[in-house]
PDB file of C-alpha atoms in Angstrom:
ATOM      1  CA  MET A   1      -3.976  44.052 -36.494  1.00  0.00           C
ATOM      2  CA  VAL A   2      -4.728  40.430 -37.350  1.00  0.00           C
ATOM      3  CA  ARG A   3      -3.214  39.668 -40.723  1.00  0.00           C
ATOM      4  CA  ILE A   4      -4.698  37.227 -43.244  1.00  0.00           C
ATOM      5  CA  ARG A   5      -2.212  34.898 -44.929  1.00  0.00           C
ATOM      6  CA  VAL A   6      -3.268  34.133 -48.505  1.00  0.00           C
ATOM      7  CA  LEU A   7      -1.724  31.748 -51.023  1.00  0.00           C
ATOM      8  CA  VAL A   8      -2.568  32.267 -54.715  1.00  0.00           C
ATOM      9  CA  VAL A   9      -2.262  29.031 -56.724  1.00  0.00           C
ATOM     10  CA  ASP A  10      -2.342  29.544 -60.475  1.00  0.00           C
ATOM     11  CA  ASP A  11      -0.107  28.282 -63.279  1.00  0.00           C
ATOM     12  CA  HIS A  12      -0.559  31.519 -65.246  1.00  0.00           C
ATOM     13  CA  ARG A  13       2.334  33.441 -63.736  1.00  0.00           C
ATOM     14  CA  ILE A  14       1.290  36.919 -64.843  1.00  0.00           C
ATOM     15  CA  PHE A  15      -2.197  36.500 -63.388  1.00  0.00           C
ATOM     16  CA  ALA A  16      -0.894  34.979 -60.152  1.00  0.00           C
ATOM     17  CA  GLU A  17       1.726  37.685 -59.617  1.00  0.00           C
ATOM     18  CA  SER A  18      -0.701  40.492 -60.524  1.00  0.00           C
ATOM     19  CA  LEU A  19      -3.345  39.198 -58.134  1.00  0.00           C
ATOM     20  CA  ALA A  20      -0.768  38.680 -55.386  1.00  0.00           C
ATOM     21  CA  ALA A  21       0.503  42.228 -55.837  1.00  0.00           C
ATOM     22  CA  ALA A  22      -3.034  43.651 -55.679  1.00  0.00           C
ATOM     23  CA  LEU A  23      -3.852  41.713 -52.515  1.00  0.00           C
ATOM     24  CA  ALA A  24      -0.520  42.644 -50.918  1.00  0.00           C
ATOM     25  CA  ALA A  25      -1.543  46.311 -51.102  1.00  0.00           C
ATOM     26  CA  GLU A  26      -4.150  45.617 -48.416  1.00  0.00           C
ATOM     27  CA  PRO A  27      -2.803  46.444 -44.939  1.00  0.00           C
ATOM     28  CA  ASP A  28      -4.148  43.265 -43.348  1.00  0.00           C
ATOM     29  CA  VAL A  29      -3.125  40.751 -46.051  1.00  0.00           C
ATOM     30  CA  ASP A  30       0.119  38.794 -46.457  1.00  0.00           C
ATOM     31  CA  VAL A  31       0.203  36.971 -49.776  1.00  0.00           C
ATOM     32  CA  SER A  32       2.377  34.449 -51.600  1.00  0.00           C
ATOM     33  CA  ALA A  33       1.975  32.685 -54.945  1.00  0.00           C
ATOM     34  CA  ALA A  34       2.523  29.119 -56.169  1.00  0.00           C
ATOM     35  CA  GLY A  35       2.522  27.995 -59.789  1.00  0.00           C
ATOM     36  CA  SER A  36       1.356  24.386 -59.388  1.00  0.00           C
ATOM     37  CA  GLY A  37      -0.414  21.993 -57.077  1.00  0.00           C
ATOM     38  CA  PRO A  38       2.758  20.351 -55.754  1.00  0.00           C
ATOM     39  CA  ALA A  39       4.333  23.790 -55.233  1.00  0.00           C
ATOM     40  CA  ALA A  40       1.274  24.838 -53.232  1.00  0.00           C
ATOM     41  CA  LEU A  41       1.473  21.709 -51.072  1.00  0.00           C
ATOM     42  CA  ARG A  42       5.160  22.402 -50.400  1.00  0.00           C
ATOM     43  CA  CYS A  43       4.313  25.989 -49.411  1.00  0.00           C
ATOM     44  CA  LEU A  44       1.690  24.741 -46.979  1.00  0.00           C
ATOM     45  CA  GLU A  45       4.048  22.209 -45.386  1.00  0.00           C
ATOM     46  CA  ARG A  46       6.825  24.783 -45.103  1.00  0.00           C
ATOM     47  CA  ALA A  47       4.424  27.267 -43.507  1.00  0.00           C
ATOM     48  CA  VAL A  48       3.314  24.680 -40.954  1.00  0.00           C
ATOM     49  CA  ALA A  49       6.945  23.884 -40.100  1.00  0.00           C
ATOM     50  CA  GLU A  50       7.634  27.599 -39.599  1.00  0.00           C
ATOM     51  CA  GLY A  51       4.480  28.165 -37.558  1.00  0.00           C
ATOM     52  CA  ARG A  52       2.981  30.476 -40.195  1.00  0.00           C
ATOM     53  CA  ARG A  53      -0.066  28.671 -41.544  1.00  0.00           C
ATOM     54  CA  TYR A  54      -2.024  30.027 -44.505  1.00  0.00           C
ATOM     55  CA  ASP A  55      -5.569  31.107 -43.799  1.00  0.00           C
ATOM     56  CA  VAL A  56      -6.991  31.170 -47.339  1.00  0.00           C
ATOM     57  CA  LEU A  57      -5.950  29.584 -50.643  1.00  0.00           C
ATOM     58  CA  LEU A  58      -7.158  31.034 -53.949  1.00  0.00           C
ATOM     59  CA  VAL A  59      -6.965  28.111 -56.391  1.00  0.00           C
ATOM     60  CA  ASP A  60      -7.338  28.212 -60.172  1.00  0.00           C
ATOM     61  CA  ALA A  61     -10.169  25.860 -61.195  1.00  0.00           C
ATOM     62  CA  ASP A  62      -8.219  24.901 -64.331  1.00  0.00           C
ATOM     63  CA  LEU A  63      -4.892  24.391 -62.590  1.00  0.00           C
ATOM     64  CA  GLY A  64      -2.768  21.935 -64.557  1.00  0.00           C
ATOM     65  CA  GLY A  65      -5.155  21.984 -67.508  1.00  0.00           C
ATOM     66  CA  ARG A  66      -8.872  21.349 -67.540  1.00  0.00           C
ATOM     67  CA  LEU A  67     -10.029  17.769 -68.014  1.00  0.00           C
ATOM     68  CA  PRO A  68     -13.548  16.808 -69.147  1.00  0.00           C
ATOM     69  CA  GLY A  69     -16.109  16.486 -66.411  1.00  0.00           C
ATOM     70  CA  GLY A  70     -13.888  17.926 -63.706  1.00  0.00           C
ATOM     71  CA  ARG A  71     -11.819  14.718 -63.623  1.00  0.00           C
ATOM     72  CA  ALA A  72      -8.628  14.919 -61.590  1.00  0.00           C
ATOM     73  CA  ALA A  73      -5.402  15.130 -63.580  1.00  0.00           C
ATOM     74  CA  VAL A  74      -3.787  12.724 -61.105  1.00  0.00           C
ATOM     75  CA  PRO A  75      -4.489  11.897 -57.461  1.00  0.00           C
ATOM     76  CA  VAL A  76      -2.851  14.401 -55.120  1.00  0.00           C
ATOM     77  CA  GLN A  77      -0.949  11.683 -53.289  1.00  0.00           C
ATOM     78  CA  VAL A  78       0.983  10.731 -56.427  1.00  0.00           C
ATOM     79  CA  ALA A  79       1.446  14.210 -57.887  1.00  0.00           C
ATOM     80  CA  ASN A  80       4.728  14.728 -59.653  1.00  0.00           C
ATOM     81  CA  GLU A  81       7.046  17.696 -59.864  1.00  0.00           C
ATOM     82  CA  GLU A  82       5.533  18.950 -63.118  1.00  0.00           C
ATOM     83  CA  GLY A  83       2.446  20.114 -61.291  1.00  0.00           C
ATOM     84  CA  LEU A  84      -0.105  17.645 -62.658  1.00  0.00           C
ATOM     85  CA  VAL A  85      -2.706  18.277 -59.993  1.00  0.00           C
ATOM     86  CA  ASP A  86      -5.926  19.938 -61.088  1.00  0.00           C
ATOM     87  CA  GLY A  87      -7.642  22.606 -59.017  1.00  0.00           C
ATOM     88  CA  ILE A  88     -10.428  20.469 -57.579  1.00  0.00           C
ATOM     89  CA  SER A  89      -8.009  17.659 -56.651  1.00  0.00           C
ATOM     90  CA  LEU A  90      -5.873  20.230 -54.875  1.00  0.00           C
ATOM     91  CA  VAL A  91      -8.904  21.468 -52.908  1.00  0.00           C
ATOM     92  CA  ALA A  92      -9.520  17.942 -51.635  1.00  0.00           C
ATOM     93  CA  GLY A  93      -5.853  17.416 -50.790  1.00  0.00           C
ATOM     94  CA  VAL A  94      -5.567  20.704 -48.924  1.00  0.00           C
ATOM     95  CA  ARG A  95      -8.754  20.147 -46.938  1.00  0.00           C
ATOM     96  CA  ALA A  96      -7.596  16.659 -45.935  1.00  0.00           C
ATOM     97  CA  ALA A  97      -4.085  17.704 -44.870  1.00  0.00           C
ATOM     98  CA  HIS A  98      -4.825  21.257 -43.651  1.00  0.00           C
ATOM     99  CA  PRO A  99      -8.462  21.360 -42.499  1.00  0.00           C
ATOM    100  CA  ALA A 100      -8.135  24.812 -40.958  1.00  0.00           C
ATOM    101  CA  ALA A 101      -7.302  26.397 -44.313  1.00  0.00           C
ATOM    102  CA  ARG A 102     -10.161  27.866 -46.355  1.00  0.00           C
ATOM    103  CA  VAL A 103     -10.095  27.347 -50.118  1.00  0.00           C
ATOM    104  CA  VAL A 104     -11.735  29.586 -52.720  1.00  0.00           C
ATOM    105  CA  VAL A 105     -11.776  28.465 -56.354  1.00  0.00           C
ATOM    106  CA  LEU A 106     -11.135  31.080 -59.050  1.00  0.00           C
ATOM    107  CA  ALA A 107     -12.814  30.277 -62.368  1.00  0.00           C
ATOM    108  CA  GLU A 108     -12.819  31.816 -65.823  1.00  0.00           C
ATOM    109  CA  ARG A 109     -16.509  31.029 -66.271  1.00  0.00           C
ATOM    110  CA  ASP A 110     -19.453  29.788 -64.254  1.00  0.00           C
ATOM    111  CA  ASP A 111     -19.894  26.025 -64.367  1.00  0.00           C
ATOM    112  CA  PRO A 112     -22.514  24.535 -61.988  1.00  0.00           C
ATOM    113  CA  ARG A 113     -21.137  20.998 -62.228  1.00  0.00           C
ATOM    114  CA  ARG A 114     -17.553  21.926 -61.475  1.00  0.00           C
ATOM    115  CA  ALA A 115     -18.639  24.380 -58.773  1.00  0.00           C
ATOM    116  CA  ALA A 116     -20.583  21.542 -57.116  1.00  0.00           C
ATOM    117  CA  LEU A 117     -17.513  19.290 -57.376  1.00  0.00           C
ATOM    118  CA  ALA A 118     -15.414  22.020 -55.764  1.00  0.00           C
ATOM    119  CA  LEU A 119     -17.850  22.371 -52.867  1.00  0.00           C
ATOM    120  CA  GLN A 120     -17.944  18.598 -52.405  1.00  0.00           C
ATOM    121  CA  ALA A 121     -14.144  18.620 -52.307  1.00  0.00           C
ATOM    122  CA  GLY A 122     -14.243  21.176 -49.491  1.00  0.00           C
ATOM    123  CA  ALA A 123     -14.080  24.577 -51.183  1.00  0.00           C
ATOM    124  CA  CYS A 124     -15.751  27.483 -49.415  1.00  0.00           C
ATOM    125  CA  GLY A 125     -16.376  29.542 -52.515  1.00  0.00           C
ATOM    126  CA  TRP A 126     -16.394  29.815 -56.297  1.00  0.00           C
ATOM    127  CA  VAL A 127     -15.487  33.232 -57.686  1.00  0.00           C
ATOM    128  CA  ALA A 128     -15.079  34.539 -61.228  1.00  0.00           C
ATOM    129  CA  LYS A 129     -11.537  35.556 -62.111  1.00  0.00           C
ATOM    130  CA  ASP A 130     -12.808  38.838 -63.545  1.00  0.00           C
ATOM    131  CA  CYS A 131     -14.559  39.894 -60.318  1.00  0.00           C
ATOM    132  CA  SER A 132     -13.503  43.126 -58.640  1.00  0.00           C
ATOM    133  CA  LEU A 133     -10.771  43.177 -56.026  1.00  0.00           C
ATOM    134  CA  SER A 134     -13.245  44.428 -53.435  1.00  0.00           C
ATOM    135  CA  ARG A 135     -15.544  41.483 -54.184  1.00  0.00           C
ATOM    136  CA  LEU A 136     -12.661  39.029 -53.817  1.00  0.00           C
ATOM    137  CA  LEU A 137     -11.602  40.597 -50.525  1.00  0.00           C
ATOM    138  CA  ASN A 138     -15.172  40.296 -49.253  1.00  0.00           C
ATOM    139  CA  VAL A 139     -15.116  36.601 -50.140  1.00  0.00           C
ATOM    140  CA  ILE A 140     -11.736  36.075 -48.449  1.00  0.00           C
ATOM    141  CA  ARG A 141     -12.945  37.698 -45.251  1.00  0.00           C
ATOM    142  CA  GLY A 142     -16.312  35.950 -45.505  1.00  0.00           C
ATOM    143  CA  VAL A 143     -14.921  32.411 -45.727  1.00  0.00           C
ATOM    144  CA  LEU A 144     -12.891  33.096 -42.591  1.00  0.00           C
ATOM    145  CA  ARG A 145     -16.279  33.646 -40.902  1.00  0.00           C
ATOM    146  CA  ASP A 146     -17.313  30.185 -42.187  1.00  0.00           C
ATOM    147  CA  GLU A 147     -19.430  31.639 -44.995  1.00  0.00           C
ATOM    148  CA  THR A 148     -19.841  29.894 -48.353  1.00  0.00           C
ATOM    149  CA  HIS A 149     -19.749  32.148 -51.414  1.00  0.00           C
ATOM    150  CA  LEU A 150     -21.259  31.385 -54.820  1.00  0.00           C
ATOM    151  CA  PRO A 151     -22.389  33.702 -57.627  1.00  0.00           C
ATOM    152  CA  PRO A 152     -26.219  34.009 -57.416  1.00  0.00           C
ATOM    153  CA  ALA A 153     -26.553  32.814 -61.018  1.00  0.00           C
ATOM    154  CA  LEU A 154     -24.948  29.508 -60.021  1.00  0.00           C
ATOM    155  CA  LEU A 155     -27.100  28.652 -57.023  1.00  0.00           C
ATOM    156  CA  THR A 156     -29.901  26.821 -58.814  1.00  0.00           C
ATOM    157  CA  GLY A 157     -27.508  24.806 -60.979  1.00  0.00           C
ATOM    158  CA  VAL A 158     -25.259  23.903 -58.054  1.00  0.00           C
ATOM    159  CA  LEU A 159     -28.200  22.768 -55.923  1.00  0.00           C
ATOM    160  CA  ARG A 160     -29.393  20.596 -58.808  1.00  0.00           C
ATOM    161  CA  GLU A 161     -25.930  19.052 -59.161  1.00  0.00           C
ATOM    162  CA  LEU A 162     -25.624  18.410 -55.425  1.00  0.00           C
ATOM    163  CA  THR A 163     -29.052  16.754 -55.354  1.00  0.00           C
ATOM    164  CA  ALA A 164     -28.083  14.500 -58.262  1.00  0.00           C
ATOM    165  CA  ALA A 165     -24.755  13.717 -56.589  1.00  0.00           C
ATOM    166  CA  ARG A 166     -26.574  12.694 -53.399  1.00  0.00           C
ATOM    167  CA  LYS A 167     -28.722  10.283 -55.413  1.00  0.00           C
ATOM    168  CA  HIS A 168     -25.643   8.825 -57.122  1.00  0.00           C
ATOM    169  CA  ARG A 169     -23.913   8.508 -53.752  1.00  0.00           C
ATOM    170  CA  THR A 170     -26.833   6.495 -52.358  1.00  0.00           C
ATOM    171  CA  GLU A 171     -26.727   4.152 -55.350  1.00  0.00           C
ATOM    172  CA  SER A 172     -22.951   3.848 -55.084  1.00  0.00           C
ATOM    173  CA  GLU A 173     -23.148   3.072 -51.367  1.00  0.00           C
ATOM    174  CA  ARG A 174     -25.615   0.261 -52.079  1.00  0.00           C
ATOM    175  CA  LEU A 175     -23.230  -1.274 -54.623  1.00  0.00           C
ATOM    176  CA  VAL A 176     -20.228  -1.009 -52.290  1.00  0.00           C
ATOM    177  CA  GLU A 177     -22.223  -2.680 -49.529  1.00  0.00           C
ATOM    178  CA  SER A 178     -22.577  -5.737 -51.792  1.00  0.00           C
ATOM    179  CA  LEU A 179     -18.811  -6.333 -51.583  1.00  0.00           C
ATOM    180  CA  THR A 180     -17.270  -8.770 -49.132  1.00  0.00           C
ATOM    181  CA  PRO A 181     -14.886  -7.349 -46.486  1.00  0.00           C
ATOM    182  CA  ARG A 182     -11.882  -8.590 -48.486  1.00  0.00           C
ATOM    183  CA  GLU A 183     -13.231  -7.030 -51.691  1.00  0.00           C
ATOM    184  CA  ARG A 184     -13.679  -3.725 -49.864  1.00  0.00           C
ATOM    185  CA  GLU A 185     -10.041  -3.907 -48.741  1.00  0.00           C
ATOM    186  CA  VAL A 186      -9.005  -4.443 -52.365  1.00  0.00           C
ATOM    187  CA  LEU A 187     -11.218  -1.541 -53.452  1.00  0.00           C
ATOM    188  CA  ARG A 188      -9.586   0.746 -50.892  1.00  0.00           C
ATOM    189  CA  CYS A 189      -6.197  -0.255 -52.280  1.00  0.00           C
ATOM    190  CA  MET A 190      -7.444   0.594 -55.774  1.00  0.00           C
ATOM    191  CA  VAL A 191      -8.591   4.009 -54.517  1.00  0.00           C
ATOM    192  CA  ALA A 192      -5.085   4.500 -53.081  1.00  0.00           C
ATOM    193  CA  GLY A 193      -3.678   3.942 -56.577  1.00  0.00           C
ATOM    194  CA  LEU A 194      -2.023   0.598 -55.854  1.00  0.00           C
ATOM    195  CA  GLY A 195      -1.501  -1.871 -58.698  1.00  0.00           C
ATOM    196  CA  ARG A 196      -2.190  -5.595 -58.523  1.00  0.00           C
ATOM    197  CA  LYS A 197       1.321  -6.536 -57.373  1.00  0.00           C
ATOM    198  CA  ALA A 198       1.360  -3.882 -54.633  1.00  0.00           C
ATOM    199  CA  VAL A 199      -2.078  -4.958 -53.420  1.00  0.00           C
ATOM    200  CA  ALA A 200      -0.908  -8.584 -53.291  1.00  0.00           C
ATOM    201  CA  GLU A 201       2.141  -7.643 -51.211  1.00  0.00           C
ATOM    202  CA  ARG A 202       0.182  -5.540 -48.756  1.00  0.00           C
ATOM    203  CA  LEU A 203      -2.687  -7.978 -48.297  1.00  0.00           C
ATOM    204  CA  PHE A 204      -0.385 -11.038 -48.293  1.00  0.00           C
ATOM    205  CA  LEU A 205      -2.237 -12.566 -51.240  1.00  0.00           C
ATOM    206  CA  SER A 206      -1.106 -13.991 -54.557  1.00  0.00           C
ATOM    207  CA  PRO A 207      -1.392 -11.740 -57.623  1.00  0.00           C
ATOM    208  CA  HIS A 208      -3.818 -14.276 -59.105  1.00  0.00           C
ATOM    209  CA  THR A 209      -6.079 -14.011 -56.054  1.00  0.00           C
ATOM    210  CA  VAL A 210      -5.932 -10.212 -56.187  1.00  0.00           C
ATOM    211  CA  ARG A 211      -6.832 -10.326 -59.868  1.00  0.00           C
ATOM    212  CA  THR A 212      -9.887 -12.428 -59.026  1.00  0.00           C
ATOM    213  CA  HIS A 213     -10.911 -10.018 -56.268  1.00  0.00           C
ATOM    214  CA  MET A 214     -10.503  -7.040 -58.617  1.00  0.00           C
ATOM    215  CA  GLN A 215     -12.623  -8.725 -61.267  1.00  0.00           C
ATOM    216  CA  ASN A 216     -15.285  -9.454 -58.646  1.00  0.00           C
ATOM    217  CA  VAL A 217     -15.200  -5.830 -57.505  1.00  0.00           C
ATOM    218  CA  LEU A 218     -15.686  -4.546 -61.052  1.00  0.00           C
ATOM    219  CA  GLY A 219     -18.495  -7.000 -61.658  1.00  0.00           C
ATOM    220  CA  LYS A 220     -20.399  -6.208 -58.463  1.00  0.00           C
ATOM    221  CA  LEU A 221     -19.996  -2.451 -59.012  1.00  0.00           C
ATOM    222  CA  GLY A 222     -21.157  -2.797 -62.610  1.00  0.00           C
ATOM    223  CA  VAL A 223     -18.124  -1.051 -64.123  1.00  0.00           C
ATOM    224  CA  HIS A 224     -15.488  -2.074 -66.639  1.00  0.00           C
ATOM    225  CA  SER A 225     -12.313  -0.331 -65.464  1.00  0.00           C
ATOM    226  CA  THR A 226     -10.334   0.458 -62.344  1.00  0.00           C
ATOM    227  CA  LEU A 227     -10.822   4.192 -62.918  1.00  0.00           C
ATOM    228  CA  ALA A 228     -14.596   3.765 -62.997  1.00  0.00           C
ATOM    229  CA  ALA A 229     -14.485   1.641 -59.835  1.00  0.00           C
ATOM    230  CA  VAL A 230     -12.410   4.287 -58.050  1.00  0.00           C
ATOM    231  CA  ALA A 231     -14.812   7.044 -59.128  1.00  0.00           C
ATOM    232  CA  LEU A 232     -17.798   5.055 -57.845  1.00  0.00           C
ATOM    233  CA  ALA A 233     -15.981   4.267 -54.600  1.00  0.00           C
ATOM    234  CA  ARG A 234     -15.256   7.933 -53.981  1.00  0.00           C
ATOM    235  CA  ARG A 235     -18.908   8.804 -54.600  1.00  0.00           C
ATOM    236  CA  ALA A 236     -19.788   6.226 -51.953  1.00  0.00           C
ATOM    237  CA  GLY A 237     -17.372   7.808 -49.497  1.00  0.00           C
ATOM    238  CA  VAL A 238     -14.772   5.044 -49.676  1.00  0.00           C
ATOM    239  CA  GLY A 239     -11.364   6.468 -48.899  1.00  0.00           C
ATOM    240  CA  PRO A 240      -7.943   5.129 -49.862  1.00  0.00           C
ATOM    241  CA  ALA A 241      -6.309   2.387 -47.828  1.00  0.00           C
ATOM    242  CA  ASP A 242      -4.203   3.709 -44.963  1.00  0.00           C
ATOM    243  CA  LEU A 243      -0.779   2.109 -45.039  1.00  0.00           C
ATOM    244  CA  GLY A 244       0.866   1.482 -41.692  1.00  0.00           C
ATOM    245  CA  PRO A 245       4.614   1.952 -41.081  1.00  0.00           C
ATOM    246  CA  THR A 246       5.280  -1.576 -42.305  1.00  0.00           C
ATOM    247  CA  GLY A 247       3.214  -1.127 -45.459  1.00  0.00           C
ATOM    248  CA  GLN A 248       0.357  -3.273 -44.128  1.00  0.00           C
ATOM    249  CA  ILE A 249      -3.214  -2.106 -44.741  1.00  0.00           C
ATOM    250  CA  MET A 250      -4.685  -0.553 -41.598  1.00  0.00           C
ATOM    251  CA  PRO A 251      -8.199  -1.571 -40.471  1.00  0.00           C
ATOM    252  CA  GLU A 252     -11.011   0.059 -42.417  1.00  0.00           C
ATOM    253  CA  ALA A 253     -12.860   2.853 -40.648  1.00  0.00           C
ATOM    254  CA  SER A 254     -16.527   2.141 -40.170  1.00  0.00           C
ATOM    255  CA  SER A 255     -17.507   5.387 -41.950  1.00  0.00           C
ATOM    256  CA  SER A 256     -15.918   4.297 -45.225  1.00  0.00           C
ATOM    257  CA  ALA A 257     -17.694   0.966 -45.565  1.00  0.00           C
TER     258      ALA A 257
END
């Protein structure tokens, strides 16, 4: 019998342990639980090292506390030990580092905007926390067949959100294209969470020059803060700068320009 390895990620311990126990009663399911985003990432890395990869993650949409508009609590790459990684950020981090894993988001209520964000981050499904165990098992088995699962009541709203997001992405791409190659390098550093001094060191520029580039980036993108610039860059598909072994910025991939 092929067994399905499931990781439940929820910071409500009673819910996580109860769900894990219910799933563990299934003969073809092995299940573990993690109480935070960083704990989940450690579980995934440990499983890879042991040759026992997880097949499906069930992630709480409100992991680490819900923030307005689905905004990430902190970027996954700088998550701390207190678990300040929200559910949608964790989806993106898992899909980037463990592309074979399927992620299903568990939510207390239907929310078309956040469901669309979850799908854009790489989730394969959005399921209500109060659904039946049989329904959840159907979703788990379905995503392993490359199915995407959404509640029927959410479909229209999610499609509307995805259409709007595509329009915003096109506009964001046009703005990013107005940047010079050097400004795009600086923007990628900003997406990676680097401050002015770190950007200067990695691009071998003076802090004053980096400040000028950052101001130019904000001006050309039509935003007033680094956070807004990073959000726009992500909508345009701009990824974080890849740091080589010496800390130098690696060449930008053509797909992220």
